XYZ file of C-alpha atoms in Angstrom:
651
model
C 14.664 -79.414 114.214
C 12.645 -80.900 111.513
C 9.477 -79.561 109.619
C 6.825 -81.661 108.039
C 5.040 -80.731 105.000
C 1.940 -81.992 103.309
C 2.183 -84.088 100.353
C -0.960 -82.750 98.803
C -0.144 -80.052 96.079
C -1.039 -76.432 96.760
C -4.364 -75.359 95.177
C -5.265 -71.796 94.987
C -8.835 -71.110 95.855
C -11.312 -70.939 92.964
C -12.162 -67.706 91.473
C -15.930 -68.222 91.917
C -15.731 -69.319 95.466
C -15.643 -65.572 96.641
C -17.681 -62.923 95.502
C -15.220 -60.132 95.924
C -16.197 -56.414 95.410
C -14.616 -56.113 92.167
C -16.629 -59.015 90.951
C -19.801 -57.544 92.045
C -19.003 -54.276 90.419
C -18.223 -56.181 87.036
C -21.713 -57.916 87.310
C -23.417 -54.769 87.852
C -21.528 -53.272 84.752
C -22.420 -55.963 82.631
C -26.148 -55.436 83.390
C -25.886 -51.853 82.119
C -26.690 -50.754 78.437
C -23.613 -51.333 76.127
C -23.261 -47.580 75.644
C -23.067 -47.136 79.389
C -20.484 -49.917 79.729
C -18.335 -48.409 77.132
C -18.624 -44.980 78.692
C -17.697 -46.335 82.210
C -14.844 -48.562 80.514
C -13.590 -45.346 78.972
C -13.413 -43.542 82.378
C -11.451 -46.322 83.752
C -9.138 -46.694 80.671
C -7.068 -43.624 81.186
C -5.678 -44.532 84.685
C -5.210 -48.051 84.047
C -3.154 -47.110 80.993
C -0.966 -44.631 83.057
C -2.342 -41.616 81.533
C -5.044 -38.930 81.738
C -7.984 -38.759 79.309
C -7.263 -36.121 76.764
C -9.800 -33.097 76.243
C -10.620 -34.609 72.647
C -11.520 -37.935 74.276
C -13.866 -36.094 76.973
C -15.438 -34.144 74.159
C -16.157 -37.398 71.995
C -17.606 -39.058 75.239
C -19.937 -35.954 75.630
C -21.083 -36.093 72.133
C -21.797 -39.837 72.798
C -23.649 -39.175 75.728
C -25.793 -36.335 74.170
C -26.536 -38.701 71.243
C -27.816 -41.418 73.590
C -30.091 -38.890 75.443
C -31.521 -36.837 72.619
C -33.030 -39.543 70.678
C -36.339 -39.648 68.769
C -38.019 -41.852 71.540
C -37.160 -39.278 74.286
C -38.450 -36.375 72.002
C -41.652 -38.228 71.709
C -41.819 -38.921 75.331
C -41.475 -35.002 75.924
C -43.984 -34.120 73.620
C -46.418 -36.677 75.226
C -45.820 -35.293 78.651
C -46.575 -31.825 77.286
C -49.729 -33.182 75.427
C -51.186 -34.953 78.439
C -50.279 -31.878 80.796
C -52.273 -29.716 78.240
C -55.419 -32.192 77.917
C -55.650 -33.031 81.619
C -54.899 -29.775 83.141
C -54.141 -26.679 81.126
C -57.131 -26.750 78.857
C -59.435 -27.118 82.009
C -58.009 -24.045 83.690
C -57.938 -22.009 80.296
C -61.746 -22.687 79.708
C -62.468 -20.922 83.164
C -60.324 -17.886 82.795
C -63.080 -15.454 81.723
C -65.504 -16.648 84.461
C -63.905 -15.113 87.527
C -66.428 -13.181 89.305
C -64.420 -9.727 88.843
C -64.444 -10.430 85.093
C -68.241 -9.792 84.473
C -69.756 -8.766 87.710
C -70.909 -4.958 87.641
C -71.784 -4.121 90.991
C -70.914 -1.032 93.132
C -67.281 -1.235 94.667
C -68.950 -1.597 98.198
C -71.175 -4.484 97.111
C -70.904 -7.943 98.688
C -73.021 -10.077 96.368
C -73.877 -13.638 97.083
C -72.524 -16.023 94.515
C -74.405 -19.136 93.295
C -73.372 -21.867 90.735
C -76.153 -23.748 89.016
C -75.281 -27.254 87.871
C -77.570 -29.231 85.596
C -78.133 -32.765 84.447
C -74.868 -34.605 85.547
C -76.788 -37.696 85.067
C -74.168 -40.430 86.154
C -73.508 -42.761 83.465
C -74.907 -46.364 84.487
C -76.320 -49.427 82.714
C -79.401 -47.393 81.566
C -77.287 -44.885 79.591
C -75.600 -47.082 77.016
C -77.466 -50.378 77.462
C -75.733 -52.058 74.614
C -72.167 -50.980 75.154
C -69.762 -53.933 75.876
C -67.169 -54.269 78.471
C -64.617 -52.571 78.978
C -65.918 -49.834 76.848
C -68.757 -49.462 79.221
C -66.461 -49.351 82.144
C -64.255 -46.957 80.692
C -67.338 -44.517 79.833
C -68.180 -44.469 83.467
C -64.456 -43.896 84.627
C -63.919 -40.965 82.267
C -67.366 -39.360 82.596
C -67.052 -39.473 86.472
C -63.633 -37.926 86.131
C -64.957 -35.246 84.058
C -67.633 -34.243 86.327
C -65.297 -34.667 89.614
C -62.667 -32.447 87.955
C -64.869 -29.887 86.633
C -66.903 -29.572 90.008
C -63.449 -29.405 91.724
C -62.498 -26.537 89.422
C -65.785 -24.684 90.126
C -64.963 -24.849 94.028
C -61.267 -24.074 93.714
C -61.400 -21.102 91.362
C -64.784 -19.675 92.262
C -65.943 -20.845 95.661
C -69.617 -20.050 95.215
C -71.474 -19.654 98.226
C -74.110 -21.850 97.237
C -74.301 -24.513 94.553
C -77.772 -25.634 93.259
C -78.490 -28.571 91.203
C -81.415 -28.583 88.716
C -82.201 -32.294 88.603
C -81.320 -35.611 86.681
C -78.569 -36.386 89.261
C -78.753 -40.089 87.948
C -79.385 -41.197 84.609
C -81.369 -44.500 85.484
C -82.498 -43.567 89.153
C -85.951 -44.171 88.258
C -85.394 -47.651 86.994
C -83.532 -49.095 90.052
C -85.861 -51.158 92.347
C -87.043 -50.388 95.744
C -88.100 -52.393 98.709
C -91.581 -52.515 97.183
C -91.310 -51.665 93.512
C -89.370 -53.058 90.432
C -88.196 -51.282 87.160
C -91.018 -50.661 84.575
C -88.444 -51.949 81.867
C -87.565 -55.641 82.188
C -84.039 -55.146 81.200
C -83.211 -53.498 84.575
C -85.379 -55.630 86.884
C -82.098 -57.095 88.317
C -80.772 -53.847 89.596
C -81.975 -53.653 93.214
C -82.258 -50.964 95.782
C -78.723 -51.630 96.896
C -77.604 -50.668 93.442
C -79.255 -47.052 93.774
C -77.583 -46.617 97.156
C -74.144 -47.317 95.596
C -74.882 -44.722 93.050
C -75.870 -42.186 95.799
C -72.487 -42.848 97.416
C -70.857 -42.291 93.850
C -72.697 -38.851 93.740
C -71.177 -38.050 97.236
C -67.686 -38.865 95.938
C -67.811 -36.815 92.722
C -69.817 -33.841 94.249
C -69.852 -33.732 98.086
C -66.354 -34.376 98.573
C -65.253 -31.685 96.420
C -67.805 -29.228 97.826
C -65.499 -28.336 100.773
C -62.533 -27.244 98.482
C -64.338 -23.750 98.075
C -64.617 -22.916 101.695
C -61.558 -20.566 101.924
C -63.197 -18.473 98.986
C -66.737 -17.958 100.326
C -67.542 -14.758 102.028
C -71.157 -15.577 103.193
C -71.362 -15.144 107.057
C -74.227 -17.679 107.249
C -72.092 -20.578 105.631
C -72.227 -22.159 102.467
C -74.948 -24.641 101.027
C -75.341 -27.311 98.398
C -78.725 -28.292 97.513
C -79.322 -31.276 95.252
C -83.064 -31.971 96.297
C -84.717 -30.889 92.980
C -85.662 -33.923 91.289
C -85.571 -34.677 87.394
C -87.308 -37.138 85.145
C -84.454 -39.401 85.196
C -84.287 -39.543 88.998
C -88.167 -40.125 89.485
C -89.771 -40.646 86.136
C -92.309 -38.259 84.776
C -96.093 -37.593 85.356
C -98.239 -40.478 85.755
C -95.142 -42.719 85.201
C -93.714 -41.846 88.591
C -93.678 -44.566 91.280
C -94.257 -43.063 95.013
C -91.714 -45.430 96.539
C -88.952 -44.359 94.101
C -89.875 -40.537 94.816
C -89.943 -41.311 98.658
C -86.379 -42.957 98.476
C -84.875 -39.879 96.615
C -86.524 -37.352 99.150
C -85.347 -39.410 102.062
C -81.680 -38.963 100.944
C -81.685 -35.717 99.169
C -84.481 -33.802 100.823
C -87.874 -32.540 99.834
C -88.257 -31.506 96.102
C -90.580 -28.675 97.068
C -89.011 -26.218 99.338
C -88.271 -22.678 99.749
C -84.449 -21.138 100.374
C -83.515 -17.667 101.111
C -79.957 -17.193 99.551
C -78.415 -13.648 99.037
C -81.809 -11.993 100.029
C -83.563 -13.931 97.234
C -86.287 -16.214 97.551
C -85.566 -19.533 95.877
C -88.662 -21.668 95.254
C -87.899 -25.280 94.083
C -91.044 -27.261 92.585
C -91.008 -30.803 91.850
C -92.369 -30.177 88.292
C -91.969 -33.758 87.130
C -94.531 -34.826 89.795
C -96.878 -31.833 89.267
C -97.125 -32.801 85.476
C -99.165 -35.693 86.547
C -102.031 -33.372 87.127
C -102.955 -33.078 83.424
C -101.548 -36.230 82.162
C -103.993 -39.312 81.668
C -103.797 -42.212 84.374
C -102.062 -45.171 82.879
C -104.828 -47.456 84.317
C -108.122 -45.319 83.427
C -107.067 -43.067 80.987
C -108.525 -40.077 82.638
C -106.960 -36.630 83.381
C -107.500 -33.958 85.767
C -110.094 -34.488 88.315
C -111.126 -37.564 86.629
C -113.660 -39.141 88.640
C -117.154 -37.951 89.557
C -115.838 -37.713 93.173
C -113.573 -35.116 92.387
C -110.390 -36.978 92.962
C -107.635 -37.598 90.111
C -106.303 -41.105 89.626
C -102.892 -39.534 89.646
C -103.478 -37.410 92.789
C -101.107 -39.318 94.980
C -98.300 -37.992 92.621
C -99.215 -34.456 92.018
C -100.767 -33.487 95.190
C -97.850 -32.918 97.240
C -96.612 -30.374 94.884
C -99.838 -28.818 94.187
C -100.451 -28.172 98.088
C -97.157 -26.726 98.283
C -98.092 -24.184 95.609
C -101.378 -23.498 97.384
C -99.671 -22.702 100.431
C -96.743 -20.579 98.832
C -97.437 -17.506 101.192
C -97.026 -19.594 104.177
C -93.595 -21.062 103.094
C -92.354 -17.907 101.804
C -93.154 -15.984 104.914
C -91.386 -18.562 107.179
C -88.261 -18.937 105.125
C -88.065 -15.031 104.786
C -88.682 -14.412 108.441
C -86.281 -16.996 109.507
C -83.506 -15.272 107.130
C -84.196 -11.945 108.852
C -83.788 -13.408 112.313
C -80.486 -14.950 111.148
C -79.424 -11.430 109.939
C -80.159 -9.857 113.140
C -78.301 -12.586 115.047
C -81.660 -13.691 117.108
C -82.017 -17.003 118.767
C -83.647 -19.714 116.845
C -87.399 -20.333 117.213
C -90.129 -17.951 118.732
C -90.365 -16.686 122.420
C -93.610 -16.744 124.223
C -94.755 -14.913 127.263
C -95.086 -17.238 130.337
C -98.469 -16.780 131.686
C -101.548 -18.868 132.802
C -104.531 -18.258 130.332
C -108.164 -19.490 130.197
C -109.080 -22.359 127.979
C -111.541 -20.117 126.186
C -108.864 -17.855 125.070
C -106.641 -20.015 122.989
C -105.212 -17.080 121.066
C -102.688 -16.271 123.571
C -100.760 -19.620 122.926
C -100.858 -19.272 119.131
C -97.543 -18.846 116.913
C -96.845 -15.427 116.051
C -97.844 -14.910 112.417
C -94.986 -14.395 109.859
C -95.512 -11.989 106.860
C -94.037 -12.191 103.443
C -91.302 -9.648 103.176
C -91.391 -9.597 99.388
C -87.871 -10.601 98.628
C -87.172 -11.092 94.841
C -88.352 -14.550 94.031
C -86.594 -17.089 91.817
C -88.258 -20.240 90.413
C -86.340 -23.486 90.080
C -87.829 -26.374 87.864
C -86.273 -29.262 86.253
C -88.567 -29.026 83.218
C -88.645 -25.732 81.452
C -91.728 -23.362 81.335
C -94.144 -23.528 78.434
C -93.221 -21.238 75.247
C -94.682 -20.926 71.941
C -93.093 -23.378 69.247
C -90.014 -22.201 67.548
C -89.200 -19.563 70.263
C -85.627 -18.852 69.681
C -83.012 -19.694 72.611
C -80.425 -17.255 71.708
C -76.819 -17.153 70.575
C -75.384 -19.543 73.111
C -77.122 -22.401 72.084
C -74.583 -24.953 70.728
C -76.387 -27.591 68.635
C -78.351 -24.885 66.406
C -77.020 -21.386 66.698
C -79.384 -18.572 65.477
C -80.141 -18.603 61.780
C -80.088 -14.781 61.691
C -78.215 -12.091 63.462
C -81.460 -10.203 64.187
C -82.082 -10.054 67.958
C -85.616 -9.211 67.637
C -86.127 -12.535 65.688
C -89.534 -13.959 66.862
C -89.175 -17.298 65.610
C -86.452 -19.804 64.752
C -87.286 -23.419 64.582
C -83.776 -24.780 64.676
C -82.522 -22.519 67.603
C -85.565 -23.270 69.688
C -86.369 -25.877 72.296
C -88.447 -28.421 70.743
C -92.116 -28.957 72.068
C -92.690 -32.648 72.365
C -92.296 -35.631 74.897
C -91.969 -39.313 74.946
C -91.162 -42.318 77.483
C -90.990 -40.651 80.979
C -89.954 -37.111 79.661
C -91.337 -33.965 78.355
C -89.295 -31.127 76.831
C -91.608 -28.461 78.319
C -94.272 -28.130 80.792
C -97.744 -27.674 79.632
C -99.185 -24.231 79.301
C -101.885 -24.928 82.096
C -99.073 -26.225 84.685
C -96.829 -23.306 83.575
C -99.388 -20.622 84.328
C -100.564 -22.287 87.634
C -96.730 -22.433 88.643
C -95.958 -18.712 87.762
C -99.120 -17.309 89.303
C -98.707 -19.144 92.593
C -94.924 -18.341 93.322
C -95.711 -14.717 93.445
C -95.843 -11.406 91.486
C -92.184 -10.478 92.238
C -90.913 -13.634 90.179
C -87.785 -12.217 88.549
C -85.998 -15.070 87.031
C -86.482 -18.744 86.368
C -83.791 -21.679 86.132
C -84.330 -24.750 84.556
C -82.584 -28.140 83.237
C -83.523 -31.089 81.242
C -82.644 -30.019 77.783
C -78.919 -30.318 78.114
C -78.118 -27.404 75.948
C -78.313 -23.611 76.938
C -81.373 -21.739 76.186
C -82.401 -18.197 77.197
C -85.994 -16.695 76.821
C -88.056 -13.966 78.366
C -91.412 -15.042 79.059
C -93.402 -11.895 78.270
C -96.899 -13.818 78.601
C -96.278 -13.764 82.444
C -96.634 -10.919 84.789
C -93.191 -9.058 84.922
C -91.654 -10.943 82.054
C -89.245 -13.175 83.984
C -86.244 -14.483 82.102
C -85.753 -18.157 82.142
C -82.303 -19.613 81.521
C -82.030 -23.466 80.700
C -78.590 -24.410 82.188
C -76.300 -26.738 80.164
C -75.425 -30.205 81.253
C -72.222 -30.475 83.309
C -71.458 -33.849 81.655
C -69.865 -34.488 78.213
C -71.867 -37.866 77.677
C -75.180 -36.117 77.344
C -74.856 -34.884 73.760
C -73.296 -31.603 74.110
C -69.671 -31.153 73.015
C -68.917 -28.242 75.262
C -70.547 -28.884 79.002
C -71.144 -25.977 81.244
C -72.693 -24.353 84.042
C -74.090 -20.951 85.109
C -72.807 -18.695 87.761
C -74.915 -15.860 89.197
C -74.299 -12.928 91.308
C -76.900 -11.809 93.700
C -76.925 -8.490 95.394
C -80.013 -7.111 97.137
C -79.010 -5.097 100.234
C -81.854 -4.994 102.896
C -82.910 -3.572 106.193
C -82.634 -6.704 108.685
C -85.354 -5.180 110.762
C -87.871 -4.914 107.844
C -86.571 -6.724 104.801
C -86.815 -3.654 102.712
C -84.130 -2.684 100.170
C -81.634 -0.148 101.074
C -80.404 0.776 97.567
C -82.507 0.841 94.350
C -80.755 -1.825 92.600
C -82.347 -3.362 89.462
C -81.782 -6.128 88.379
C -80.637 -7.848 91.565
C -78.954 -10.452 89.835
C -76.447 -11.130 87.031
C -75.508 -14.192 85.235
C -72.522 -15.724 83.233
C -72.467 -18.903 81.139
C -69.313 -20.957 81.621
C -68.154 -23.374 79.103
C -66.174 -26.523 80.058
C -63.466 -28.189 77.633
C -64.536 -30.560 74.612
C -63.492 -33.937 76.238
C -64.211 -35.592 72.758
C -61.762 -33.247 70.771
C -59.118 -33.859 73.569
C -59.548 -37.538 72.907
C -59.292 -37.234 69.086
C -56.179 -35.162 69.649
C -54.704 -38.052 71.777
C -55.427 -40.363 69.023
C -53.825 -38.086 66.324
C -50.807 -37.837 68.428
C -50.663 -41.662 68.985
C -50.946 -42.168 65.249
C -48.139 -39.786 64.505
C -46.027 -41.339 67.300
C -46.383 -44.850 65.532
C -45.458 -43.399 61.972
C -42.388 -41.585 63.391
C -41.372 -44.880 65.270
C -42.006 -47.013 62.089
C -40.129 -44.928 59.821
C -37.138 -44.991 62.254
C -37.343 -48.750 62.535
C -37.310 -49.168 58.782
C -34.423 -46.528 58.486
C -32.366 -48.164 61.274
C -32.824 -51.672 59.709
C -32.007 -50.685 56.275
C -29.226 -48.225 57.111
C -27.930 -49.941 60.449
C -24.672 -47.601 60.276
C -26.841 -44.573 61.082
C -28.230 -46.156 64.080
C -27.725 -44.497 67.364
C -29.648 -47.175 69.421
C -28.431 -48.602 72.706
C -27.513 -52.045 71.000
C -24.883 -50.276 68.616
C -21.184 -51.215 68.816
C -18.467 -48.584 69.653
C -19.033 -45.491 67.617
C -15.696 -43.487 68.674
C -12.073 -44.487 68.433
C -11.522 -45.063 71.932
C -8.040 -46.445 71.721
C -5.524 -47.388 68.904
C -6.322 -49.858 66.321
C -5.516 -53.470 67.199
C -3.305 -55.369 64.934
C -5.062 -58.117 62.798
C -4.404 -61.591 64.235
C -5.127 -64.655 61.805
C -8.165 -66.371 62.799
C -6.718 -69.739 62.921
C -4.395 -68.614 65.765
C -7.179 -67.357 67.958
C -8.546 -69.685 70.488
C -12.514 -69.773 70.645
C -12.116 -68.749 74.245
C -9.996 -65.752 73.750
C -11.444 -62.284 73.377
C -9.488 -59.452 71.799
C -10.663 -55.893 72.542
C -9.361 -52.225 72.609
C -7.097 -52.011 75.346
C -8.618 -50.828 78.612
C -12.152 -51.163 77.537
C -12.777 -54.938 77.759
C -11.920 -57.496 80.382
C -13.318 -60.971 80.856
C -16.151 -59.679 82.659
C -17.211 -57.192 79.963
C -20.122 -58.060 77.671
C -17.622 -58.479 74.520
C -16.983 -62.184 75.308
C -19.071 -63.802 72.932
C -16.549 -63.960 69.932
C -13.385 -62.277 68.647
C -13.423 -59.159 66.518
C -11.594 -56.418 64.981
C -12.576 -52.843 65.140
C -11.822 -50.258 62.669
C -12.642 -46.992 64.143
C -11.729 -45.078 61.028
C -14.387 -46.917 59.103
C -17.015 -47.503 62.057
C -17.270 -51.090 61.355
C -16.201 -54.455 62.701
C -15.088 -57.637 61.431
C -15.925 -60.867 62.660
C -13.255 -63.383 62.398
C -15.669 -66.393 62.393
C -17.838 -64.952 59.489
C -15.464 -62.702 57.646
C -17.973 -60.393 57.246
C -18.353 -56.480 58.098
C -21.380 -54.903 59.392
C -22.091 -51.362 60.932
C -23.934 -52.782 63.923
C -24.615 -56.044 65.543
C -21.249 -57.885 65.330
C -21.156 -59.598 62.053
C -24.838 -59.383 61.230
C -25.771 -58.540 57.836
C -28.072 -55.405 57.429
C -31.723 -56.437 57.597
C -31.128 -60.177 58.300
C -32.627 -59.814 61.640
C -31.216 -62.965 63.039
C -33.206 -65.022 60.438
C -36.417 -63.150 61.008
C -36.190 -61.305 57.738
C -36.625 -57.573 57.207
C -40.175 -57.261 58.421
C -39.551 -59.296 61.567
C -36.223 -56.920 62.254
C -38.449 -53.784 61.661
C -41.298 -55.288 63.780
C -38.919 -56.145 66.599
C -37.244 -52.586 66.616
C -40.839 -51.092 66.365
C -42.211 -52.844 69.469
C -39.056 -52.078 71.528
C -39.457 -48.482 70.901
C -43.182 -48.346 71.208
C -42.955 -50.359 74.602
C -40.152 -47.874 75.867
C -42.221 -44.758 74.826
C -45.579 -46.379 76.419
C -44.091 -47.242 79.572
C -43.148 -43.619 80.514
C -46.313 -41.982 78.867
C -48.801 -44.255 80.584
C -47.168 -43.983 83.813
C -47.491 -39.944 83.554
C -51.116 -40.369 82.301
C -52.315 -42.639 85.320
C -50.473 -40.216 87.592
C -52.567 -37.172 86.093
C -55.836 -39.022 86.355
C -55.068 -40.555 89.586
C -54.423 -37.210 91.413
C -57.092 -35.275 90.048
C-alpha cells in the first residue's frame, strides 16, 4: 500500500480570512473609550494570569469608574436637566398654585358654582407683529409664543377645568390686514397675504386652544356641558370704527360666530357686544368726514359698520328674554322649541298662530366688550396693574395718572370707548348690569363705574401672551353662584354678590430665557477653565483620553530602544494584545510616578503618550484649549438639547 502526498507546502489559513468571535470582540473593545478598554482588560487579566483580582485592585477599579462618571461635564448636564425642567414645567405649575377654586371661593358648602375663565388678547404672532424681525428670529418668536399660549391654556384646562371659557377679542394680531376674496389690506406691506393665510391662522388658533379645551372635561360639573366662546372681535381682528371692512367682519363671524350675542351661563346673562364696530357710530367717515347721522336723509355714512350692533342693543329685551327662557327650559329638561295647539283657525284670527311671548327673567347681567368703557382721565386701575403700580397706598385715591388706563387712540385702535357709546351701551343692556369684562389694554385694570346705575365693576383682563408687552401674562377666573327656581327664574337664596373674581398670573417667560442665558454663560466659563487647567496641568486630567492611572500590573523592565522592533508592542501583562489600542508605539509605564516614557522620543508626559504639555500636536496652547473646550461643549450640548427638545415637543 502506498500513499501519495502533494508536493505543495502546507500553508495555514490567513488570520484575517475568518472573522472569529474573538476577533469581533476585540474590534468591539477597540471601539470603546480607552478607560473602558482598560477596565475590561483588567477584568480579564486576573483569570489569564492564573490568579483572582485582589480586593485592592477591585477598589482601585471602582475609584477609577467613579472618577470617570463624576465629572464636571456630567455635573453640568445634571444641572441643565434640573434647570430646564424648572423653566418648562415647575415654574408654570407653581405660578398657579394659589388659583385653585377652593383657595379663594367663599360660597356656602352646599353651593355648586359655575366656573368661568376669561382669556384676553392672545394675539397670535404673525408678520404684522414684528414686521422688521429677520429669519430665523421671526420663526422662533412664533414658535415660542405659540408654545407659551398652548402650555398656559392647557394648564388652565387641566388644573381648573372651567365650565366656560370666554375670549375677550384680539384673537389674531394682524387679522384685519389679511385680504378677503374682495378686499385687500389697507397697508401695502401686507397685501401679499391672501385669504388663505387667514384660514391658516384660524387652524393655528384651533391647534393652540380648541385642541386643548377638551382636557378639562373631567373636572367640569355643569350638567349642560362646557362651552368655549371666542366670537367677540377685537380691533386687531376687524379693525376699529370706520376702518373696518365689512368682508373682513363677515369672514370672522362666519368662522367664530356673531359678535353680538346673549348667553346664559351659571344663571347669569352674558351680553357680548361688538364695540369695535359700534364705535363707528361717532367716528368721522373716512370718505366724507361726517359723523353720526351725517347726511340730511338721516343715514350715517358708516351705518353699514355700526348698524348691526345698534339694532342688537335696541332689541336687547327680546334677545335676553329668548336666551333666559331657553335656559329655564333646559333646567326643567323640557323639549326644545315651542308647542302649539293643533286646531283650525280663521284667517282673521292670526293671534292663535303666534309664538308665545318670552319674558325677561331678570338674571344678573354681565357685559363683555373688547374695548373698555369710558372713564375719567387718571382713574386709577388698582394694585394689580403691572406697568405702573399705584403711586400711593391710599385706597380712596381718586386720581393716579401713571396707574390709570390712558385715554387716547391711533391707527385702528382706541384705548376706551367714547362717553356717548359707553352710556348707550350700559343703559340698553339693562338696569341689573352687575359686572363688565374687557380686554385690549394687555394689562390688568379694575375700576368701579359710579357714574352708571348700580355702579358696576369693570375688570380689564391681562393678555395671555408674553409677547404683548407684559412680563407676567395672566387670566381671570370667575365663580358664579345664583341658585334660582327653574319654574320662575327667581333667586332661591339672597346671594350678593353672585360672582367672585381671581387674577392668576403666569410665569415671566423673558426672565426664564435670561436665566437660561446666564446658565449657558456659566457653563462655558466652567468648561473653558477646565480646558485651560487640563492643558497646562495634564497630570491632573481625568478625561477619557488619559492613559493608565492605576498600577494595574507589575512594572515592566526597561528594554533599550535599539533592541525593539518598530512593530513590537510592550504593555502591562494581561492588559494589551495585538488587538488593543496601545499598538502605535512602544512605551514604558511607571505607575509610581503616573507617567510614560516614549522610547522613540525619550520624553515623559502625564497624558497623551509622549506629548509635551500644551503642545497640542503642533496646534499651540490656544488650539489645544479650543479643541478640548469644543469637545466638552459638544458633549454637554448633545444631551441638554435632546432633553430640551423633548420637553417642548411633548408639551
